PDB file of C-alpha atoms in Angstrom:
ATOM      1  CA  THR I 256      12.811  22.147   9.180  1.00  0.00           C
ATOM      2  CA  VAL I 257      11.546  21.054  12.572  1.00  0.00           C
ATOM      3  CA  ALA I 258      10.481  17.691  11.139  1.00  0.00           C
ATOM      4  CA  LEU I 259      14.139  16.773  10.588  1.00  0.00           C
ATOM      5  CA  ALA I 260      15.032  17.378  14.247  1.00  0.00           C
ATOM      6  CA  GLY I 261      13.771  14.016  15.540  1.00  0.00           C
ATOM      7  CA  PRO I 262      15.384  11.750  12.929  1.00  0.00           C
ATOM      8  CA  PHE I 263      18.546  13.882  12.950  1.00  0.00           C
ATOM      9  CA  SER I 264      18.861  13.625  16.732  1.00  0.00           C
ATOM     10  CA  ASN I 265      18.396   9.834  16.541  1.00  0.00           C
ATOM     11  CA  ILE I 266      21.170   9.543  13.954  1.00  0.00           C
ATOM     12  CA  VAL I 267      23.517  11.852  15.876  1.00  0.00           C
ATOM     13  CA  THR I 268      22.849   9.884  19.072  1.00  0.00           C
ATOM     14  CA  ALA I 269      23.632   6.624  17.271  1.00  0.00           C
ATOM     15  CA  PHE I 270      26.912   7.981  15.918  1.00  0.00           C
ATOM     16  CA  LEU I 271      27.885   9.318  19.348  1.00  0.00           C
ATOM     17  CA  LEU I 272      27.138   5.915  20.879  1.00  0.00           C
ATOM     18  CA  GLY I 273      29.379   4.387  18.215  1.00  0.00           C
ATOM     19  CA  ILE I 274      32.455   6.341  19.316  1.00  0.00           C
ATOM     20  CA  PRO I 275      33.704   3.651  21.755  1.00  0.00           C
ATOM     21  CA  PHE I 276      33.615   1.124  18.885  1.00  0.00           C
ATOM     22  CA  LYS I 277      35.434   3.483  16.508  1.00  0.00           C
ATOM     23  CA  LEU I 278      38.117   4.089  19.134  1.00  0.00           C
ATOM     24  CA  ASN I 279      38.443   0.314  19.728  1.00  0.00           C
ATOM     25  CA  LEU I 280      37.464   0.755  23.367  1.00  0.00           C
ATOM     26  CA  LEU I 281      34.764  -1.902  23.047  1.00  0.00           C
ATOM     27  CA  PRO I 282      34.742  -5.198  21.138  1.00  0.00           C
ATOM     28  CA  LEU I 283      32.780  -5.407  17.900  1.00  0.00           C
ATOM     29  CA  SER I 284      32.228  -9.108  18.507  1.00  0.00           C
ATOM     30  CA  THR I 285      30.963 -10.580  21.762  1.00  0.00           C
ATOM     31  CA  GLY I 286      31.576 -14.192  20.877  1.00  0.00           C
ATOM     32  CA  ALA I 287      27.861 -14.968  20.666  1.00  0.00           C
ATOM     33  CA  THR I 288      28.641 -18.668  20.956  1.00  0.00           C
ATOM     34  CA  ASN I 289      29.757 -18.177  24.550  1.00  0.00           C
ATOM     35  CA  ALA I 290      27.246 -18.481  27.370  1.00  0.00           C
ATOM     36  CA  LEU I 291      26.111 -15.243  28.994  1.00  0.00           C
ATOM     37  CA  PRO I 292      27.986 -15.814  32.299  1.00  0.00           C
ATOM     38  CA  GLN I 293      31.263 -15.937  30.344  1.00  0.00           C
ATOM     39  CA  TRP I 294      30.781 -12.459  28.921  1.00  0.00           C
ATOM     40  CA  GLY I 295      32.742  -9.655  30.467  1.00  0.00           C
ATOM     41  CA  ILE I 296      31.457  -6.200  31.322  1.00  0.00           C
ATOM     42  CA  ALA I 297      32.903  -4.832  28.076  1.00  0.00           C
ATOM     43  CA  ASP I 298      30.835  -7.373  26.111  1.00  0.00           C
ATOM     44  CA  LEU I 299      27.642  -6.394  27.928  1.00  0.00           C
ATOM     45  CA  VAL I 300      28.310  -2.681  27.428  1.00  0.00           C
ATOM     46  CA  ALA I 301      29.078  -3.317  23.755  1.00  0.00           C
ATOM     47  CA  ILE I 302      25.822  -5.240  23.257  1.00  0.00           C
ATOM     48  CA  THR I 303      23.824  -2.564  25.059  1.00  0.00           C
ATOM     49  CA  LEU I 304      25.385   0.243  23.010  1.00  0.00           C
ATOM     50  CA  PHE I 305      24.923  -1.688  19.783  1.00  0.00           C
ATOM     51  CA  PHE I 306      21.212  -2.175  20.483  1.00  0.00           C
ATOM     52  CA  MET I 307      20.883   1.505  21.375  1.00  0.00           C
ATOM     53  CA  ILE I 308      22.563   2.400  18.065  1.00  0.00           C
ATOM     54  CA  PHE I 309      20.282   0.028  16.156  1.00  0.00           C
ATOM     55  CA  ILE I 310      17.124   1.320  17.880  1.00  0.00           C
ATOM     56  CA  ASN I 311      18.049   4.957  17.242  1.00  0.00           C
ATOM     57  CA  MET I 312      18.745   4.240  13.565  1.00  0.00           C
ATOM     58  CA  MET I 313      15.495   2.269  13.293  1.00  0.00           C
ATOM     59  CA  LEU I 314      13.512   5.149  14.815  1.00  0.00           C
ATOM     60  CA  ALA I 315      15.176   7.670  12.521  1.00  0.00           C
ATOM     61  CA  ILE I 316      14.550   5.738   9.309  1.00  0.00           C
ATOM     62  CA  PHE I 317      11.009   4.673  10.250  1.00  0.00           C
ATOM     63  CA  ASN I 318      10.160   8.267  11.141  1.00  0.00           C
ATOM     64  CA  LEU I 319      11.321   9.402   7.677  1.00  0.00           C
ATOM     65  CA  ILE I 320       8.610   7.351   5.924  1.00  0.00           C
ATOM     66  CA  PRO I 321       6.455   9.923   4.101  1.00  0.00           C
ATOM     67  CA  ILE I 322       3.140   8.899   5.674  1.00  0.00           C
ATOM     68  CA  PHE I 323       1.303  11.074   8.190  1.00  0.00           C
ATOM     69  CA  PRO I 324       1.834  11.450  11.166  1.00  0.00           C
ATOM     70  CA  LEU I 325       5.512  10.586  10.671  1.00  0.00           C
ATOM     71  CA  ASP I 326       8.081  13.345  10.146  1.00  0.00           C
ATOM     72  CA  GLY I 327       8.790  12.148   6.613  1.00  0.00           C
ATOM     73  CA  SER I 328       5.364  13.382   5.527  1.00  0.00           C
ATOM     74  CA  LYS I 329       6.092  16.865   6.850  1.00  0.00           C
ATOM     75  CA  ILE I 330       9.457  16.890   5.090  1.00  0.00           C
ATOM     76  CA  VAL I 331       7.846  15.860   1.795  1.00  0.00           C
ATOM     77  CA  ALA I 332       5.114  18.492   2.234  1.00  0.00           C
ATOM     78  CA  GLY I 333       7.806  21.122   2.776  1.00  0.00           C
ATOM     79  CA  LEU I 334       9.727  20.105  -0.348  1.00  0.00           C
ATOM     80  CA  LEU I 335       6.736  20.016  -2.683  1.00  0.00           C
ATOM     81  CA  PRO I 336       5.512  23.090  -4.584  1.00  0.00           C
ATOM     82  CA  ARG I 337       2.745  24.869  -2.659  1.00  0.00           C
ATOM     83  CA  LYS I 338      -0.162  23.628  -4.788  1.00  0.00           C
ATOM     84  CA  LEU I 339       1.017  20.017  -4.717  1.00  0.00           C
ATOM     85  CA  SER I 340       1.818  20.332  -1.013  1.00  0.00           C
ATOM     86  CA  ASN I 341      -1.752  21.464  -0.306  1.00  0.00           C
ATOM     87  CA  HIS I 342      -3.110  18.391  -2.090  1.00  0.00           C
ATOM     88  CA  PHE I 343      -0.679  16.171  -0.176  1.00  0.00           C
ATOM     89  CA  LEU I 344      -1.663  17.760   3.154  1.00  0.00           C
ATOM     90  CA  ARG I 345      -5.303  16.838   2.532  1.00  0.00           C
ATOM     91  CA  LEU I 346      -4.259  13.218   3.051  1.00  0.00           C
ATOM     92  CA  GLU I 347      -3.146  13.962   6.625  1.00  0.00           C
ATOM     93  CA  PRO I 348      -6.367  12.729   8.320  1.00  0.00           C
ATOM     94  CA  LEU I 349      -5.963   9.373   6.550  1.00  0.00           C
ATOM     95  CA  GLY I 350      -2.313   8.988   7.559  1.00  0.00           C
ATOM     96  CA  PRO I 351      -2.621   7.132  10.877  1.00  0.00           C
ATOM     97  CA  VAL I 352      -5.127   4.659   9.427  1.00  0.00           C
ATOM     98  CA  LEU I 353      -2.965   4.160   6.333  1.00  0.00           C
ATOM     99  CA  LEU I 354       0.170   3.663   8.427  1.00  0.00           C
ATOM    100  CA  LEU I 355      -1.537   1.204  10.754  1.00  0.00           C
ATOM    101  CA  GLY I 356      -3.022  -0.604   7.745  1.00  0.00           C
ATOM    102  CA  ILE I 357       0.396  -0.965   6.138  1.00  0.00           C
ATOM    103  CA  ILE I 358       1.915  -2.267   9.367  1.00  0.00           C
ATOM    104  CA  VAL I 359      -0.910  -4.762   9.967  1.00  0.00           C
ATOM    105  CA  LEU I 360      -0.935  -5.923   6.323  1.00  0.00           C
ATOM    106  CA  ASP I 361       2.837  -6.271   6.372  1.00  0.00           C
ATOM    107  CA  TYR I 362       2.733  -8.293   9.592  1.00  0.00           C
ATOM    108  CA  THR I 363      -0.256 -10.530   8.772  1.00  0.00           C
ATOM    109  CA  THR I 364       0.842 -11.388   5.232  1.00  0.00           C
ATOM    110  CA  GLY I 365       4.470 -11.904   6.168  1.00  0.00           C
ATOM    111  CA  LEU I 366       5.574  -9.794   3.211  1.00  0.00           C
ATOM    112  CA  GLY I 367       8.076  -7.877   5.303  1.00  0.00           C
ATOM    113  CA  LEU I 368       7.897  -4.846   3.023  1.00  0.00           C
ATOM    114  CA  LEU I 369       8.799  -2.409   5.786  1.00  0.00           C
ATOM    115  CA  SER I 370      11.720  -4.504   6.953  1.00  0.00           C
ATOM    116  CA  LYS I 371      12.951  -4.996   3.373  1.00  0.00           C
ATOM    117  CA  ILE I 372      13.084  -1.223   2.985  1.00  0.00           C
ATOM    118  CA  ILE I 373      14.145  -0.097   6.451  1.00  0.00           C
ATOM    119  CA  VAL I 374      16.533  -2.810   7.703  1.00  0.00           C
ATOM    120  CA  PRO I 375      19.171  -2.513   4.919  1.00  0.00           C
ATOM    121  CA  ILE I 376      19.361   1.247   5.479  1.00  0.00           C
ATOM    122  CA  VAL I 377      19.521   0.813   9.253  1.00  0.00           C
ATOM    123  CA  ASN I 378      22.206  -1.869   8.954  1.00  0.00           C
ATOM    124  CA  ARG I 379      24.324   0.327   6.684  1.00  0.00           C
ATOM    125  CA  LEU I 380      24.035   3.376   8.953  1.00  0.00           C
ATOM    126  CA  ALA I 381      24.718   1.294  12.065  1.00  0.00           C
ATOM    127  CA  SER I 382      27.781  -0.161  10.365  1.00  0.00           C
ATOM    128  CA  LEU I 383      29.005   3.356   9.576  1.00  0.00           C
ATOM    129  CA  ALA I 384      28.434   4.346  13.207  1.00  0.00           C
ATOM    130  CA  ILE I 385      30.584   1.565  14.675  1.00  0.00           C
ATOM    131  CA  THR I 386      33.346   1.030  12.095  1.00  0.00           C
TER     132      THR I 386
END
């Protein structure tokens, strides 16, 4: 479905950005203990690409959360039987408030629920993209 296009394109982009790492054209380690002026251009390119990979994976996985208005909700609605999908779609007006509420609650309480769910998946996918 169309809802998969955004997350899919983020994941494909991340894997394409990982090609220089897979081909050993860029270092996987930048020697983080070194001061910035000691880094070479390859280190800076590697760091930039790694962050681009991480951000694309983060966007993809976050966007797959099944809460409106994220694409995950549209995917779930498309997979559910019609009657159940109609009930699920009635929740759409509440989605942005629910999503914002979850984010604010997660941030203010320090529970880190979103990061506990999203970050391990992102880390695994990013690892697959670069190794």
